[in-house]
């Protein structure tokens, strides 16, 4: 985990991500402190995502003291609204296949599994599920068949 965190997080890395024109960072503040955040990217694709326009939830993290208190729900609603306002046909994400709590949360919000993807977590090769949710009334129908 230390290797992954060193490669993925830090002041310069986050500053670059926030300033990138094709990303959005959403914060959930509680008493002026960050309780959770989501990081979204526009038009990123994996082979199992067949959509003209998409938005990826690359990260959706909630501090453990805020689990079960509506923070993740509020961030997910904000992610869906962000995808709608950007005109994305689908919203998608990757989630570790051994995280049943997150998978259930995403299913509750209309996501379904469309494929898999390997992910290097430090030096450990892990398998992620790729989950997708159509956006808006005309969400990309070609990508909505569960695997």
Short mmCIF file of C-alpha atoms in Angstrom, two decimals:
data_model
loop_
_atom_site.label_atom_id
_atom_site.label_comp_id
_atom_site.label_asym_id
_atom_site.label_seq_id
_atom_site.Cartn_x
_atom_site.Cartn_y
_atom_site.Cartn_z
CA UNK A 1 0.00 0.00 0.00
CA UNK A 2 2.86 2.40 0.76
CA UNK A 3 4.20 2.09 -2.79
CA UNK A 4 0.76 2.74 -4.29
CA UNK A 5 0.21 5.78 -2.07
CA UNK A 6 3.65 7.23 -2.87
CA UNK A 7 2.99 6.86 -6.61
CA UNK A 8 -0.63 8.09 -6.51
CA UNK A 9 -0.79 10.80 -3.87
CA UNK A 10 1.13 13.88 -2.87
CA UNK A 11 0.84 17.63 -3.11
CA UNK A 12 2.25 17.90 -6.66
CA UNK A 13 0.24 14.93 -7.95
CA UNK A 14 -3.04 16.20 -6.53
CA UNK A 15 -2.34 19.76 -7.72
CA UNK A 16 -1.78 18.45 -11.25
CA UNK A 17 -4.98 16.38 -11.10
CA UNK A 18 -7.06 19.32 -9.84
CA UNK A 19 -5.73 21.61 -12.57
CA UNK A 20 -6.20 19.11 -15.43
CA UNK A 21 -8.91 20.43 -17.79
CA UNK A 22 -10.61 17.02 -18.23
CA UNK A 23 -11.08 16.21 -14.56
CA UNK A 24 -13.31 17.25 -11.67
CA UNK A 25 -12.60 16.96 -7.98
CA UNK A 26 -15.61 17.01 -5.67
CA UNK A 27 -15.20 17.56 -1.93
CA UNK A 28 -17.60 16.81 0.89
CA UNK A 29 -16.84 19.14 3.78
CA UNK A 30 -18.02 18.68 7.34
CA UNK A 31 -17.10 21.45 9.80
CA UNK A 32 -14.61 22.80 7.24
CA UNK A 33 -12.77 19.45 7.08
CA UNK A 34 -12.76 17.05 4.16
CA UNK A 35 -14.96 14.05 5.02
CA UNK A 36 -14.73 12.58 1.51
CA UNK A 37 -13.91 13.29 -2.08
CA UNK A 38 -14.48 12.07 -5.60
CA UNK A 39 -12.16 12.45 -8.57
CA UNK A 40 -13.69 12.16 -12.05
CA UNK A 41 -12.14 12.02 -15.52
CA UNK A 42 -13.86 12.69 -18.84
CA UNK A 43 -13.70 10.33 -21.84
CA UNK A 44 -11.46 7.65 -20.39
CA UNK A 45 -12.14 4.15 -21.68
CA UNK A 46 -11.34 0.50 -21.19
CA UNK A 47 -12.01 -2.13 -23.86
CA UNK A 48 -15.26 -3.17 -22.16
CA UNK A 49 -16.63 0.42 -22.29
CA UNK A 50 -18.23 1.03 -25.66
CA UNK A 51 -19.56 4.57 -25.37
CA UNK A 52 -19.23 7.72 -27.42
CA UNK A 53 -18.83 9.79 -24.26
CA UNK A 54 -18.08 8.68 -20.74
CA UNK A 55 -16.99 9.86 -17.35
CA UNK A 56 -14.97 7.73 -14.95
CA UNK A 57 -15.14 7.89 -11.19
CA UNK A 58 -11.47 7.23 -10.63
CA UNK A 59 -11.71 7.74 -6.87
CA UNK A 60 -14.52 8.00 -4.36
CA UNK A 61 -13.12 7.99 -0.85
CA UNK A 62 -14.77 8.69 2.49
CA UNK A 63 -12.89 9.02 5.78
CA UNK A 64 -13.72 6.03 7.98
CA UNK A 65 -15.29 8.17 10.72
CA UNK A 66 -17.90 9.26 8.17
CA UNK A 67 -18.85 5.79 6.88
CA UNK A 68 -22.58 5.16 7.07
CA UNK A 69 -23.43 8.84 7.52
CA UNK A 70 -24.52 9.78 3.99
CA UNK A 71 -21.22 11.17 2.73
CA UNK A 72 -20.71 8.51 0.03
CA UNK A 73 -24.36 8.87 -1.01
CA UNK A 74 -23.99 12.65 -1.40
CA UNK A 75 -20.75 12.28 -3.35
CA UNK A 76 -22.32 9.69 -5.67
CA UNK A 77 -25.29 11.96 -6.37
CA UNK A 78 -22.83 14.78 -7.15
CA UNK A 79 -20.86 12.46 -9.48
CA UNK A 80 -24.03 11.51 -11.37
CA UNK A 81 -25.03 15.17 -11.65
CA UNK A 82 -21.53 16.05 -12.89
CA UNK A 83 -21.74 13.33 -15.57
CA UNK A 84 -25.19 14.55 -16.63
CA UNK A 85 -24.05 18.17 -16.92
CA UNK A 86 -20.98 17.08 -18.92
CA UNK A 87 -23.22 15.19 -21.37
CA UNK A 88 -21.65 11.81 -20.63
CA UNK A 89 -23.59 8.81 -21.91
CA UNK A 90 -22.20 6.56 -19.17
CA UNK A 91 -20.53 6.81 -15.80
CA UNK A 92 -18.12 4.02 -14.96
CA UNK A 93 -15.59 2.93 -12.35
CA UNK A 94 -13.31 0.12 -11.28
CA UNK A 95 -13.69 -1.54 -7.89
CA UNK A 96 -11.63 -4.29 -6.28
CA UNK A 97 -13.52 -7.56 -6.64
CA UNK A 98 -12.87 -8.31 -2.94
CA UNK A 99 -14.75 -5.20 -1.74
CA UNK A 100 -18.37 -6.37 -1.36
CA UNK A 101 -19.45 -3.25 0.54
CA UNK A 102 -18.38 -0.95 -2.30
CA UNK A 103 -19.84 -3.26 -4.96
CA UNK A 104 -23.21 -3.29 -3.16
CA UNK A 105 -23.10 0.52 -2.86
CA UNK A 106 -22.44 0.93 -6.59
CA UNK A 107 -25.19 -1.55 -7.51
CA UNK A 108 -27.59 0.41 -5.31
CA UNK A 109 -26.77 3.43 -7.48
CA UNK A 110 -27.52 1.69 -10.77
CA UNK A 111 -24.09 0.35 -11.71
CA UNK A 112 -23.65 -3.12 -13.16
CA UNK A 113 -20.57 -5.16 -14.04
CA UNK A 114 -19.43 -4.97 -17.66
CA UNK A 115 -15.96 -6.48 -17.41
CA UNK A 116 -12.76 -6.80 -15.46
CA UNK A 117 -9.41 -5.08 -15.30
CA UNK A 118 -6.12 -5.95 -13.62
CA UNK A 119 -4.73 -3.32 -11.29
CA UNK A 120 -1.27 -3.06 -9.78
CA UNK A 121 -1.64 -2.15 -6.11
CA UNK A 122 1.94 -1.58 -5.05
CA UNK A 123 3.56 -4.88 -6.05
CA UNK A 124 0.33 -6.90 -5.85
CA UNK A 125 -1.59 -7.59 -9.06
CA UNK A 126 -5.31 -7.40 -8.25
CA UNK A 127 -8.48 -7.93 -10.23
CA UNK A 128 -11.02 -5.12 -10.41
CA UNK A 129 -14.59 -5.23 -11.63
CA UNK A 130 -15.50 -2.61 -14.20
CA UNK A 131 -18.95 -1.25 -13.38
CA UNK A 132 -21.04 1.07 -15.51
CA UNK A 133 -24.20 3.14 -15.18
CA UNK A 134 -26.06 4.79 -18.06
CA UNK A 135 -26.60 8.52 -17.63
CA UNK A 136 -29.79 10.37 -18.48
CA UNK A 137 -32.82 9.07 -20.38
CA UNK A 138 -30.79 8.22 -23.48
CA UNK A 139 -27.78 6.68 -21.73
CA UNK A 140 -25.56 4.62 -24.03
CA UNK A 141 -27.68 1.51 -24.61
CA UNK A 142 -24.88 -0.48 -26.25
CA UNK A 143 -22.95 -0.55 -22.99
CA UNK A 144 -25.69 -1.41 -20.56
CA UNK A 145 -25.83 -5.20 -20.87
CA UNK A 146 -24.43 -6.76 -17.69
CA UNK A 147 -21.67 -9.34 -18.04
#
